[in-house]
Amino acid sequence: MEKRLKQNGNWFQYVKGFMILFPYVWPVGHKALQMRAFAVVLCLFASNALHLLIPRQTGIIMDSLSGTNAVSPWIAVLTYAILRLASSECGIELVRQWLWIPVKYFSHDALTRAAYSHMMHLSADFHDSKSSSDMLMAIHGGGAVSNAVESIFLQATPMLVDMLVAVVYLSVTFGPYEGLITMATATIFLHCASRLVAKSKSVNRNRVNAIYQEHYVRHSGLLGWQTVSAFNQIGYEDNRHANAVANRWLREQQYVLSWHISTAFQTIVLSSGLLASAFLAVYRIQNGRATSGQFAMLLMYWAQLTSPLQFFAKLGKSMSDDFIDAERLLDIMNTEPSVKNKKNARPLKFVSGKVEFDKVCFSYDEQKGVIKNVNLDVPGGQTVAFVGATGAGKSTLLRLLDRFYDVTGGAIRIDGQDLRDVDLFSLRDRIGIVPQNPILFDDTIINNVRYGRITATDEEVYDACRAACIHDKIVGFTNGYQTRVGERGVKLSGGELQRVAIARAILRKPDIVLLDEATSAVDTDTEQQIQLSFRRLCQGRTTFIVAHRLSTIMNADRIVVIEHGELIESGSHDELICAGGRYADLWSKQVFVQPKGPPVNITKALDEQKDSRATIFEHESTQVSRTVSDSGDETPMSEQDSSDAVPQATPSAKRDRLTRASIDSDAMSKASKLNPIAPEFTPRTATPKTLPKSGDYDKLSSSAERARLWADEVAAAKADEGQAELMMPKPSTEAEDESKVSSA
């Protein structure tokens, strides 16, 4: 509140800021409610008249009893009873409440509906930056606004009129000094009350913040119960909630104490005013200028004036509370959506579903670019997959296409129409999305699936679930399609949750499909079922897929590699593998497939491979051992000698290489049965080992180890010269190496 007062300059401008809510407070377009509101005003005037007549009638009764008035005491008392009855809860006040209640609840409901609708129409940037707890509390601010309006116009205004009438009437009856005393008392009272309210603002704000904090802790704990229980932090959350409650109660105590202190000061001021007025009235009665009945009227009038003055003191506190609550609502109502329809936006005219990304740039904070100059043309009916590292901007492209955000540079077009020029709702009506983490409502399965198209029949829902391979699973549940899925679908498994989301998208019958990591959290069998559902969903539709598991997007018409918000590669799976770029690198890290070869007997091939490795090792060990001098000099031989020492490929070694290729081919054949669409390609060469320098052989612990490492160095040198690479022996223990060298 203090911040807004500083921004606006004064209370008038501050209150004027709330005029944006006036159309929801006043029943615009509701003639019956407006007539009720005018009738309430008439009741208020009648109530003010009764507040004047009742004290006056009390004085008449006193004068009639003392004989100074010719009016019969019986008639005077009967009149007083009628006036009292008329001003009580069963008189005008009852009529006023009957007239006002529909107007009051219209105001409250209109503000609540307007706040909720406005929030739902705000853009993703607002919802991504606000907590659900804050938004829920802001919606309740509608009640604070209606309470403030009722307090000002139906309570404060009539009481202010009562005070003015009292000042005039007392001035006429007891002279101008009585009116002056009344006015001075009211002024001092309101001044003291306002000062005390101002000093208690910080206490009040702390109390309100403590209430919000308690609500937030309670809301977050209940919402995250699964996480709390999984990490065994129920005790921690109990302590958090207990601390929040204790803090709120402490702030409440401070607030109540300040309230009672201010009430005590206000009572002292009122008592002083009453004492001064009574002294003046007694003085006039003793001088014969007033009657005892008028003195009784004065006492009753002061009793009636005390209530308005105390109400104004309470009004300051309650209005402060209401304005603090209403500020959250006002902030939201003043927030404009960043994504909205243009003035003359036209519906999207869908032709084939061709999508163009024309030099698209985007930034969340207008500083760091998330998408940078992306150019991409997608013909209608094609499937495009976005791949890349986490945070590269893949999901952001889908959000731009669904217009959760508007591009900051360039344009996105569907069938030649800029998304910013078409009606937002007609655009989203053409798009179906399956998010990475689908959100289901705490409702039945059939209602969650039907949410894709509210007008769908039960049979259409069943057909969509059959297409998503989930119908039989749902029928197997105890309550079938009437099973409640729980908050956010927690009663369903990951695969069931995804397939319900797919069924919802199928039921929608979209023209453009967006799949954002839709199978990232399911097992292989479930993924195969979901992929079948995807093929049915995407058939004949323009489809965009975001995936980290590359095996799921191999059949895409085009694969686009995104890195740091830029498009670095684009093509089919085979084209990108042959290009050997970033996609091939990602693929090699996920899938390792050996080249083809003729099928052979695996058992026989393994035996021959073992024999060939032993033969190669014997040749290498013998040649290396000859280089060691008889005197114990272990100086390595020359480069020419080392070249001569390398054995030529024997028939056994050639047969070994052929055997390895055959084994890999047979393994590839088996792998193809598991994944029939898996491509076949030659993997990248393995990273060579780091070999020791020639001068370091004297540091090796055994002759066998020296022989093995020297053979590795010779093989590496032959590979560099472009000759055939030799198959290296399998590493063995030192004891095995020494035994082999001894036998050689």
XYZ file of C-alpha atoms in Angstrom:
744
model
C 0.000 0.000 0.000
C 2.774 2.433 0.934
C 4.471 1.800 -2.399
C 1.289 2.549 -4.323
C 0.630 5.684 -2.283
C 4.099 6.962 -3.151
C 3.541 6.157 -6.822
C 0.088 7.775 -6.964
C 0.903 10.725 -4.722
C -2.245 10.788 -2.558
C -5.197 8.761 -1.340
C -7.491 10.075 -4.051
C -5.261 8.798 -6.835
C -4.704 5.567 -4.927
C -8.439 4.855 -4.638
C -8.951 6.014 -8.228
C -6.725 3.161 -9.356
C -9.392 0.730 -8.197
C -11.946 2.244 -10.596
C -10.924 -0.431 -13.091
C -13.002 -2.787 -10.940
C -16.117 -0.583 -10.990
C -17.834 -2.401 -13.929
C -17.779 -5.569 -11.847
C -18.968 -3.870 -8.648
C -21.939 -2.019 -10.145
C -24.487 -4.322 -11.857
C -24.093 -2.918 -15.354
C -26.840 -4.190 -17.646
C -28.942 -5.623 -14.799
C -31.919 -3.297 -14.372
C -33.489 -5.327 -11.564
C -30.303 -5.226 -9.490
C -29.897 -1.517 -10.150
C -33.444 -0.874 -8.899
C -32.615 -2.857 -5.775
C -29.507 -0.707 -5.232
C -31.571 2.501 -5.467
C -34.095 1.053 -3.011
C -31.223 0.365 -0.616
C -30.273 4.062 -0.787
C -33.844 5.009 0.192
C -33.644 2.618 3.126
C -30.436 4.334 4.230
C -32.132 7.743 4.244
C -35.013 6.283 6.253
C -32.537 4.778 8.690
C -30.831 8.175 9.122
C -34.195 9.768 9.881
C -34.921 7.134 12.506
C -31.534 7.770 14.132
C -32.636 11.380 14.596
C -36.218 10.677 15.679
C -35.484 8.033 18.322
C -33.380 10.296 20.627
C -35.876 13.121 20.107
C -38.755 10.825 21.049
C -36.856 9.833 24.199
C -36.760 13.508 25.227
C -40.498 13.830 24.539
C -41.198 10.883 26.852
C -39.126 12.471 29.635
C -40.897 15.819 29.209
C -44.345 14.204 29.166
C -43.557 12.334 32.353
C -42.323 15.523 34.062
C -45.391 17.428 32.919
C -43.533 19.935 30.770
C -45.078 18.471 27.634
C -48.785 18.035 26.929
C -48.273 14.805 24.956
C -49.648 11.686 26.637
C -46.851 9.492 27.993
C -48.628 6.404 26.611
C -48.691 7.766 23.101
C -45.087 8.931 23.446
C -43.933 5.489 24.606
C -45.928 3.740 21.844
C -44.376 6.030 19.240
C -40.926 5.313 20.659
C -41.562 1.546 20.437
C -42.678 1.838 16.807
C -39.592 3.857 15.900
C -37.343 1.380 17.680
C -38.996 -1.533 15.899
C -38.643 0.195 12.536
C -34.900 0.757 13.032
C -34.218 -2.744 14.390
C -33.167 -5.904 12.538
C -36.806 -6.759 11.843
C -37.636 -3.383 10.322
C -35.895 -1.273 7.718
C -32.616 -3.123 8.283
C -34.267 -6.399 7.254
C -35.682 -4.792 4.112
C -32.295 -3.273 3.313
C -30.504 -6.607 3.647
C -33.145 -8.337 1.507
C -32.625 -5.747 -1.202
C -28.836 -5.653 -0.936
C -27.836 -9.336 -0.730
C -28.373 -10.076 -4.481
C -26.419 -6.935 -5.393
C -23.610 -7.828 -2.981
C -23.172 -11.367 -4.251
C -23.413 -10.233 -7.851
C -20.454 -7.963 -7.178
C -18.463 -10.701 -5.456
C -19.220 -13.284 -8.134
C -18.537 -10.852 -10.981
C -15.137 -9.939 -9.539
C -14.228 -13.588 -8.942
C -15.283 -14.635 -12.445
C -13.508 -11.672 -14.006
C -10.301 -12.373 -12.067
C -10.285 -16.065 -13.009
C -11.120 -15.374 -16.647
C -8.459 -12.681 -16.863
C -5.846 -15.026 -15.419
C -6.787 -17.775 -17.873
C -6.419 -15.337 -20.765
C -2.982 -14.160 -19.663
C 0.045 -15.510 -21.487
C 2.496 -18.216 -20.523
C 5.052 -15.719 -19.235
C 2.637 -14.722 -16.453
C 1.789 -18.282 -15.433
C 5.444 -19.326 -15.557
C 6.380 -16.565 -13.108
C 3.510 -16.810 -10.583
C 2.793 -19.485 -8.012
C -0.642 -21.077 -7.964
C -0.978 -20.145 -4.292
C -0.554 -16.426 -5.041
C -3.063 -16.580 -7.879
C -5.664 -18.333 -5.739
C -5.263 -15.765 -2.976
C -5.557 -12.960 -5.529
C -8.892 -14.324 -6.741
C -10.174 -14.132 -3.176
C -9.351 -10.425 -3.345
C -12.692 -9.996 -5.108
C -14.410 -10.512 -1.763
C -12.211 -7.817 -0.213
C -13.249 -5.341 -2.916
C -16.966 -6.016 -2.440
C -16.541 -5.704 1.341
C -14.754 -2.373 0.929
C -17.517 -1.050 -1.335
C -20.193 -2.140 1.121
C -18.323 -0.558 4.037
C -17.894 2.775 2.254
C -21.299 3.249 0.653
C -23.630 1.396 3.006
C -22.027 2.026 6.371
C -19.533 4.894 6.307
C -21.653 7.255 4.202
C -24.873 6.877 6.283
C -22.913 7.294 9.506
C -21.238 10.415 8.164
C -24.707 11.794 7.389
C -25.761 10.905 10.946
C -22.846 12.899 12.359
C -23.643 15.984 10.269
C -27.318 15.842 11.262
C -26.305 15.455 14.916
C -24.043 18.504 14.786
C -26.806 20.635 13.242
C -29.541 19.364 15.590
C -27.464 19.748 18.758
C -26.415 23.231 17.690
C -30.073 24.218 17.274
C -31.168 22.591 20.552
C -28.286 23.442 22.885
C -26.627 26.285 21.042
C -23.611 26.548 18.739
C -21.157 25.556 21.467
C -22.708 22.098 21.667
C -22.288 21.651 17.946
C -18.726 22.916 18.187
C -17.937 20.409 20.945
C -19.433 17.603 18.880
C -17.486 18.609 15.767
C -14.226 19.015 17.712
C -14.655 15.635 19.383
C -15.299 13.918 16.055
C -12.309 15.644 14.424
C -9.886 14.772 17.234
C -11.227 11.224 17.348
C -10.794 10.612 13.614
C -7.340 12.240 13.629
C -6.145 10.015 16.461
C -7.707 6.974 14.832
C -5.996 7.679 11.494
C -2.627 8.179 13.210
C -2.983 4.916 15.088
C -4.056 3.108 11.928
C -1.039 4.501 10.076
C 1.308 3.320 12.817
C -0.260 -0.137 12.795
C 0.110 -0.564 9.016
C 3.434 -2.358 9.317
C 1.970 -4.657 11.976
C -1.032 -5.294 9.777
C 1.094 -5.968 6.711
C 3.232 -8.430 8.656
C 0.041 -10.164 9.736
C -1.258 -10.401 6.165
C 2.102 -11.672 4.893
C 2.154 -14.271 7.660
C -1.321 -15.425 6.605
C -0.181 -15.767 2.985
C 2.969 -17.612 4.065
C 0.946 -20.042 6.154
C -1.364 -20.657 3.206
C 1.617 -21.187 0.884
C 3.323 -23.697 3.205
C 0.092 -25.638 3.640
C -0.682 -25.573 -0.081
C 2.818 -26.638 -1.194
C 2.971 -29.443 1.364
C -0.343 -30.940 0.301
C 0.399 -30.470 -3.393
C 3.808 -32.120 -3.097
C 2.758 -34.948 -0.783
C 4.286 -37.579 -3.063
C 7.702 -35.927 -2.944
C 7.435 -35.239 0.782
C 6.655 -38.882 1.510
C 9.236 -40.253 -0.928
C 12.037 -38.300 0.756
C 10.639 -38.993 4.249
C 10.228 -35.284 5.004
C 6.779 -35.338 6.603
C 8.295 -34.306 9.917
C 10.121 -31.448 8.225
C 6.901 -30.230 6.599
C 5.109 -30.511 9.944
C 7.742 -28.250 11.465
C 7.486 -25.783 8.571
C 3.737 -25.607 8.961
C 3.952 -25.316 12.746
C 6.454 -22.462 12.411
C 4.229 -20.712 9.875
C 1.195 -21.057 12.155
C 3.195 -19.819 15.152
C 4.487 -16.845 13.161
C 0.984 -15.999 11.976
C -0.385 -16.244 15.509
C 2.397 -13.987 16.813
C 1.535 -11.387 14.167
C -2.144 -11.731 15.032
C -1.383 -11.073 18.695
C 0.598 -7.945 17.839
C -2.215 -6.759 15.592
C -4.939 -7.370 18.207
C -2.863 -5.666 20.918
C -2.380 -2.575 18.749
C -6.106 -2.607 18.036
C -7.034 -2.605 21.722
C -4.544 0.179 22.469
C -6.043 2.330 19.721
C -9.546 1.552 21.009
C -8.533 2.747 24.476
C -7.321 6.106 23.112
C -10.496 6.505 21.093
C -12.649 5.802 24.155
C -10.788 8.485 26.127
C -11.480 11.040 23.376
C -15.177 10.121 23.192
C -15.581 10.220 26.961
C -13.958 13.649 27.103
C -16.338 14.957 24.442
C -19.353 13.478 26.199
C -18.262 15.044 29.495
C -17.897 18.491 27.921
C -21.299 18.210 26.213
C -22.964 17.057 29.428
C -21.503 19.977 31.418
C -22.786 22.413 28.795
C -26.261 20.804 28.786
C -26.502 20.879 32.585
C -25.489 24.518 32.549
C -28.282 25.350 30.070
C -30.855 23.340 32.041
C -29.960 25.178 35.255
C -30.411 28.481 33.428
C -33.814 27.363 32.163
C -32.789 27.244 28.506
C -33.190 23.442 28.203
C -35.289 20.669 29.719
C -34.366 17.409 31.376
C -35.891 15.568 28.422
C -33.457 17.296 26.091
C -30.627 16.181 28.381
C -31.826 12.563 28.028
C -31.967 13.104 24.271
C -28.358 14.354 24.357
C -27.148 11.278 26.195
C -28.873 8.972 23.720
C -27.573 10.958 20.787
C -24.050 10.654 22.110
C -24.558 6.926 22.422
C -25.621 6.827 18.785
C -22.696 9.034 17.738
C -20.229 6.781 19.536
C -21.064 3.867 17.246
C -20.328 5.781 13.993
C -17.085 7.156 15.385
C -15.915 3.758 16.556
C -17.010 2.322 13.247
C -14.828 4.837 11.410
C -11.884 3.738 13.527
C -12.586 0.097 12.682
C -13.193 1.089 9.093
C -9.637 2.359 8.808
C -8.247 -1.003 9.845
C -10.679 -3.079 7.805
C -10.186 -0.886 4.741
C -6.436 -1.269 5.118
C -6.852 -5.055 5.176
C -9.238 -5.004 2.231
C -7.005 -2.782 0.125
C -3.961 -4.944 0.835
C -5.910 -8.021 -0.296
C -7.371 -6.175 -3.277
C -3.960 -4.935 -4.429
C -3.032 -8.445 -5.576
C -6.232 -8.630 -7.591
C -5.646 -5.137 -8.966
C -2.112 -6.058 -10.059
C -3.444 -9.035 -11.982
C -6.315 -7.104 -13.546
C -3.828 -4.452 -14.693
C -1.593 -7.105 -16.288
C -1.928 -7.283 -20.051
C -1.283 -10.561 -21.914
C 1.866 -10.511 -24.004
C 0.191 -12.809 -26.552
C -3.185 -11.532 -27.712
C -5.248 -11.153 -30.843
C -4.783 -8.188 -33.079
C -7.731 -5.875 -33.530
C -8.785 -7.372 -36.865
C -7.433 -10.889 -36.405
C -9.046 -13.392 -38.747
C -9.575 -17.139 -38.259
C -6.856 -19.467 -39.484
C -7.632 -20.843 -42.951
C -6.156 -24.324 -42.934
C -5.180 -25.744 -46.333
C -2.465 -28.395 -46.159
C -0.630 -27.652 -42.936
C 2.547 -26.213 -44.430
C 4.634 -24.583 -41.694
C 7.379 -22.022 -42.274
C 9.925 -20.772 -39.764
C 11.277 -17.576 -41.326
C 14.368 -16.196 -39.523
C 12.719 -16.924 -36.178
C 14.343 -15.395 -33.109
C 13.098 -15.520 -29.539
C 14.193 -14.522 -26.049
C 12.396 -15.004 -22.747
C 13.967 -11.989 -21.058
C 14.780 -9.870 -24.141
C 18.471 -10.262 -23.335
C 19.717 -13.793 -23.923
C 18.537 -15.287 -27.202
C 17.000 -18.757 -26.910
C 16.148 -19.178 -30.605
C 18.482 -17.607 -33.141
C 17.625 -17.126 -36.814
C 15.902 -20.474 -37.445
C 14.781 -21.069 -41.032
C 12.732 -24.167 -41.789
C 10.043 -25.083 -44.335
C 7.837 -28.072 -43.538
C 5.415 -29.271 -46.244
C 1.957 -30.300 -45.103
C 1.637 -33.835 -43.780
C 5.339 -34.309 -43.055
C 6.894 -35.332 -39.754
C 9.764 -33.231 -38.429
C 11.812 -34.187 -35.379
C 13.847 -31.747 -33.294
C 16.880 -33.244 -31.553
C 19.686 -31.739 -29.546
C 21.014 -31.282 -26.057
C 18.827 -30.281 -23.135
C 18.159 -26.544 -23.179
C 18.942 -26.173 -26.880
C 15.507 -24.663 -27.612
C 13.550 -27.616 -29.014
C 10.498 -27.340 -26.759
C 10.582 -23.567 -27.151
C 9.993 -23.974 -30.890
C 6.856 -25.999 -30.151
C 5.634 -23.351 -27.707
C 6.173 -20.689 -30.346
C 4.231 -22.763 -32.863
C 1.331 -23.151 -30.418
C 1.751 -19.422 -29.690
C 2.296 -19.657 -25.977
C 4.858 -16.979 -26.755
C 5.240 -14.634 -29.716
C 8.480 -14.558 -31.666
C 10.721 -11.571 -31.018
C 12.093 -11.669 -34.546
C 11.093 -13.213 -37.860
C 7.776 -15.008 -38.352
C 6.084 -18.400 -38.177
C 3.497 -19.103 -40.860
C 0.927 -21.830 -41.408
C -0.206 -22.056 -45.016
C 1.287 -18.605 -45.582
C -0.518 -16.932 -42.644
C 1.526 -15.269 -39.918
C 0.474 -16.664 -36.550
C 0.336 -13.145 -35.113
C -2.295 -12.159 -37.692
C -4.733 -15.014 -37.080
C -7.172 -15.558 -34.239
C -5.400 -17.271 -31.353
C -8.276 -19.608 -30.545
C -8.727 -20.711 -34.159
C -4.995 -21.539 -34.216
C -5.058 -23.680 -31.088
C -8.235 -25.347 -32.295
C -6.155 -26.851 -35.119
C -3.313 -28.090 -32.911
C -3.112 -31.166 -30.701
C -0.288 -31.568 -28.231
C 1.043 -34.466 -26.158
C 3.376 -32.941 -23.552
C 6.265 -34.628 -21.800
C 4.412 -34.548 -18.477
C 0.667 -34.664 -19.224
C -1.580 -33.003 -16.665
C -4.840 -34.786 -15.918
C -7.638 -33.402 -13.796
C -8.815 -35.121 -10.629
C -11.769 -36.555 -12.490
C -12.797 -39.748 -14.258
C -10.822 -41.175 -17.162
C -13.665 -40.629 -19.612
C -13.944 -36.961 -18.688
C -10.184 -36.467 -18.977
C -10.141 -37.995 -22.461
C -13.270 -36.081 -23.487
C -11.493 -32.846 -22.541
C -9.893 -32.992 -25.992
C -13.339 -32.399 -27.503
C -16.072 -31.642 -24.992
C -18.889 -32.538 -27.406
C -17.564 -36.054 -28.108
C -19.827 -39.017 -27.409
C -18.876 -41.979 -25.248
C -18.322 -44.156 -28.323
C -15.938 -41.607 -29.794
C -14.009 -41.623 -26.514
C -13.818 -45.430 -26.607
C -12.581 -45.371 -30.219
C -9.883 -42.841 -29.320
C -8.738 -45.019 -26.426
C -8.613 -48.069 -28.699
C -6.445 -46.137 -31.133
C -4.183 -45.191 -28.224
C -3.922 -48.856 -27.092
C -5.380 -48.076 -23.670
C -9.010 -49.222 -23.983
C -8.450 -52.774 -22.700
C -6.395 -51.477 -19.796
C -9.137 -49.050 -18.768
C -11.839 -51.709 -19.024
C -9.764 -53.844 -16.656
C -9.975 -51.213 -13.924
C -12.533 -51.750 -11.165
C -14.658 -48.788 -12.232
C -13.610 -48.785 -15.877
C -13.905 -45.414 -17.534
C -15.420 -43.975 -14.345
C -12.146 -44.472 -12.461
C -10.832 -41.245 -10.949
C -7.196 -40.601 -11.838
C -6.305 -38.479 -8.800
C -4.532 -35.133 -8.653
C -2.512 -34.710 -11.875
C -3.183 -38.376 -12.711
C -1.114 -39.845 -9.874
C -3.173 -43.069 -9.822
C -1.992 -43.994 -13.321
C 1.396 -45.327 -14.359
C 3.645 -43.336 -16.673
C 2.641 -45.341 -19.737
C -1.061 -45.180 -18.894
C -0.807 -41.452 -18.333
C 0.879 -40.942 -21.715
C -1.658 -43.065 -23.565
C -4.587 -41.233 -21.979
C -2.974 -37.998 -23.180
C -2.568 -39.526 -26.653
C -6.221 -40.610 -26.662
C -7.200 -37.069 -25.745
C -5.155 -35.743 -28.681
C -6.617 -38.350 -31.067
C -10.140 -37.417 -29.992
C -9.367 -33.792 -30.777
C -8.665 -34.686 -34.439
C -6.011 -31.993 -34.879
C -4.497 -30.886 -38.157
C -1.063 -30.294 -36.602
C 0.404 -32.565 -33.925
C 3.065 -31.576 -31.382
C 4.821 -34.344 -29.431
C 7.151 -33.072 -26.729
C 9.230 -35.926 -25.274
C 6.086 -37.997 -25.053
C 7.882 -41.328 -24.368
C 10.770 -40.177 -22.206
C 9.601 -41.875 -19.015
C 8.232 -45.237 -20.180
C 9.713 -48.700 -20.626
C 10.508 -50.333 -23.966
C 7.329 -52.419 -24.250
C 5.141 -49.455 -23.375
C 7.089 -47.289 -25.795
C 6.351 -49.703 -28.642
C 2.637 -49.482 -27.880
C 2.832 -45.695 -27.666
C 4.724 -45.527 -30.975
C 1.888 -47.466 -32.580
C -0.540 -44.919 -31.136
C 1.619 -42.111 -32.491
C 1.527 -43.540 -36.000
C -2.258 -43.520 -35.889
C -2.347 -40.014 -34.452
C 0.170 -38.505 -36.890
C -0.948 -40.232 -40.076
C -1.574 -37.581 -42.735
C -0.943 -34.726 -40.306
C 1.881 -32.233 -40.027
C 3.790 -33.419 -36.988
C 6.579 -31.953 -34.889
C 8.428 -34.204 -32.447
C 10.920 -33.347 -29.730
C 12.941 -36.399 -28.718
C 16.130 -37.357 -26.931
C 15.733 -41.070 -27.685
C 16.775 -41.054 -31.328
C 15.417 -44.522 -32.101
C 11.896 -43.065 -31.824
C 12.342 -40.552 -34.655
C 14.353 -42.527 -37.243
C 11.406 -42.672 -39.642
C 10.754 -38.920 -39.519
C 10.685 -37.209 -42.901
C 13.192 -34.698 -41.606
C 15.368 -34.521 -38.531
C 16.501 -31.084 -37.387
C 19.438 -30.721 -35.007
C 19.191 -27.695 -32.696
C 22.188 -26.477 -30.726
C 22.256 -23.290 -28.641
C 19.065 -22.137 -30.358
C 20.464 -22.516 -33.872
C 19.629 -24.995 -36.625
C 22.930 -26.724 -37.411
C 21.806 -29.819 -39.351
C 18.741 -30.936 -41.231
C 17.945 -34.034 -43.239
C 16.737 -37.608 -43.054
C 18.250 -40.154 -40.703
C 20.448 -41.753 -43.375
C 21.599 -38.387 -44.712
C 22.645 -37.142 -41.303
C 24.448 -40.397 -40.469
C 26.422 -40.197 -43.713
C 27.233 -36.549 -43.056
C 29.016 -37.552 -39.852
C 28.009 -34.403 -37.999
C 26.376 -33.702 -34.679
C 23.476 -36.099 -35.260
C 25.831 -38.958 -36.111
C 27.716 -38.197 -32.921
C 24.503 -38.344 -30.871
C 23.460 -41.535 -32.627
C 26.782 -43.283 -32.003
C 26.442 -42.555 -28.294
C 23.003 -44.160 -28.129
C 23.164 -47.011 -30.690
C 26.194 -49.190 -31.628
C 25.624 -51.387 -34.712
C 28.382 -53.474 -36.433
C 28.678 -53.940 -40.229
C 27.158 -56.871 -42.052
C 28.943 -60.155 -42.927
C 28.099 -63.699 -44.058
C 26.540 -65.858 -41.347
C 28.770 -68.481 -39.754
C 28.687 -70.986 -36.944
C 29.231 -68.888 -33.815
C 30.772 -71.683 -31.690
C 33.287 -72.637 -34.377
C 34.091 -69.000 -35.063
C 34.862 -68.340 -31.414
C 37.283 -71.309 -31.293
C 39.078 -70.150 -34.427
C 39.272 -66.607 -33.081
C 40.936 -67.899 -29.910
C 43.522 -69.871 -31.936
C 44.305 -66.914 -34.197
C 44.847 -64.567 -31.257
C 47.252 -67.066 -29.665
C 49.230 -67.370 -32.949
C 49.565 -63.599 -33.368
C 50.701 -63.167 -29.803
C 53.357 -65.896 -30.180
C 54.851 -64.178 -33.242
C 54.863 -60.768 -31.583
C 56.422 -62.035 -28.353
C 59.158 -63.950 -30.206
C 60.141 -60.985 -32.383
C 60.251 -58.561 -29.474
C 62.267 -60.931 -27.307
C 64.980 -61.149 -30.008
C 65.604 -57.431 -29.709
C 66.889 -57.753 -26.155
C 70.692 -58.159 -26.125
C 72.386 -61.067 -24.398
C 74.228 -58.647 -22.098
C 70.901 -57.428 -20.705
C 70.781 -54.224 -22.797
C 67.131 -53.435 -23.340
C 67.644 -50.631 -25.873
C 64.778 -50.854 -28.367
C 65.545 -51.812 -31.933
C 65.533 -49.374 -34.783
C 62.476 -48.403 -36.714
C 63.521 -50.594 -39.658
C 64.103 -53.562 -37.382
C 60.765 -53.077 -35.740
C 59.124 -53.076 -39.135
C 60.793 -56.346 -40.000
C 59.832 -57.838 -36.658
C 56.117 -57.424 -37.270
C 54.700 -60.730 -38.511
C 52.740 -60.797 -41.733
C 49.102 -61.662 -41.594
C 48.874 -65.425 -41.527
C 45.952 -67.388 -42.999
C 44.772 -67.889 -39.438
C 44.752 -64.112 -38.811
C 42.843 -63.481 -42.040
C 40.354 -66.143 -41.032
C 40.091 -64.400 -37.634
C 39.098 -61.079 -39.192
C 36.536 -62.820 -41.393
C 35.178 -64.668 -38.366
C 34.752 -61.434 -36.381
C 32.833 -59.863 -39.242
C 30.625 -62.938 -39.468
C 29.910 -62.886 -35.759
C 28.992 -59.202 -35.944
C 26.722 -59.908 -38.906
C 24.902 -62.631 -37.005
C 24.544 -60.343 -33.988
C 23.239 -57.633 -36.292
C 20.692 -60.056 -37.687
C 19.437 -60.814 -34.198
C 19.361 -57.126 -33.304
C 17.319 -56.389 -36.418
C 14.661 -58.763 -35.164
C 14.356 -56.660 -32.010
C 14.294 -53.398 -33.942
C 13.390 -54.061 -37.620
C 13.792 -50.411 -38.581
C 17.282 -50.049 -37.105
C 19.762 -48.776 -39.770
C 23.048 -50.414 -40.564
C 26.211 -48.376 -40.622
C 29.877 -48.541 -39.686
C 30.599 -47.029 -36.278
C 33.330 -44.551 -35.635
C 36.877 -45.829 -35.000
C 37.577 -46.392 -31.344
C 39.919 -43.958 -29.596
C 43.527 -45.323 -29.802
C 45.373 -46.177 -26.651
C 48.093 -43.908 -25.291
C 51.438 -45.691 -25.819
C 54.629 -45.129 -23.796
C 57.693 -43.512 -25.297
C 60.452 -45.785 -26.571
C 62.752 -44.703 -23.774
C 60.322 -45.762 -21.093
C 60.485 -49.515 -21.699
C 63.117 -49.949 -19.023
C 60.496 -48.874 -16.469
C 58.173 -51.815 -17.268
C 57.910 -54.575 -14.711
C 58.220 -57.681 -16.926
C 59.392 -58.817 -20.322
C 55.872 -59.934 -21.181
C 54.527 -56.471 -20.514
C 57.307 -54.940 -22.603
C 56.501 -57.312 -25.436
C 52.786 -56.526 -25.346
C 53.271 -52.752 -25.337
C 55.907 -52.896 -28.055
C 53.528 -54.883 -30.233
C 50.878 -52.177 -29.674
C 53.332 -49.519 -30.830
C 54.246 -51.482 -33.956
C 50.590 -51.983 -34.842
C 49.889 -48.264 -34.430
C 52.820 -47.376 -36.701
C 51.589 -49.764 -39.392
C 48.101 -48.223 -39.214
C 49.544 -44.727 -39.727
C 51.319 -45.900 -42.908
C 47.999 -46.982 -44.386
C 48.607 -50.710 -44.054
C 46.076 -53.224 -42.727
C 45.454 -52.827 -39.007
C 46.304 -55.880 -36.956
C 43.923 -57.323 -34.418
C 45.325 -56.659 -30.948
C 45.392 -59.466 -28.370
C 43.006 -59.383 -25.501
C 44.647 -57.980 -22.321
C 45.644 -60.665 -19.855
C 47.151 -60.850 -16.422
C 50.886 -60.569 -15.867
C 51.154 -64.206 -14.789
C 49.500 -65.390 -18.015
C 51.824 -63.216 -20.125
C 54.952 -64.598 -18.461
C 53.796 -68.170 -18.988
C 53.155 -67.495 -22.695
C 56.578 -65.901 -23.195
C 58.286 -68.818 -21.440
C 56.538 -71.348 -23.657
C 57.524 -69.319 -26.739
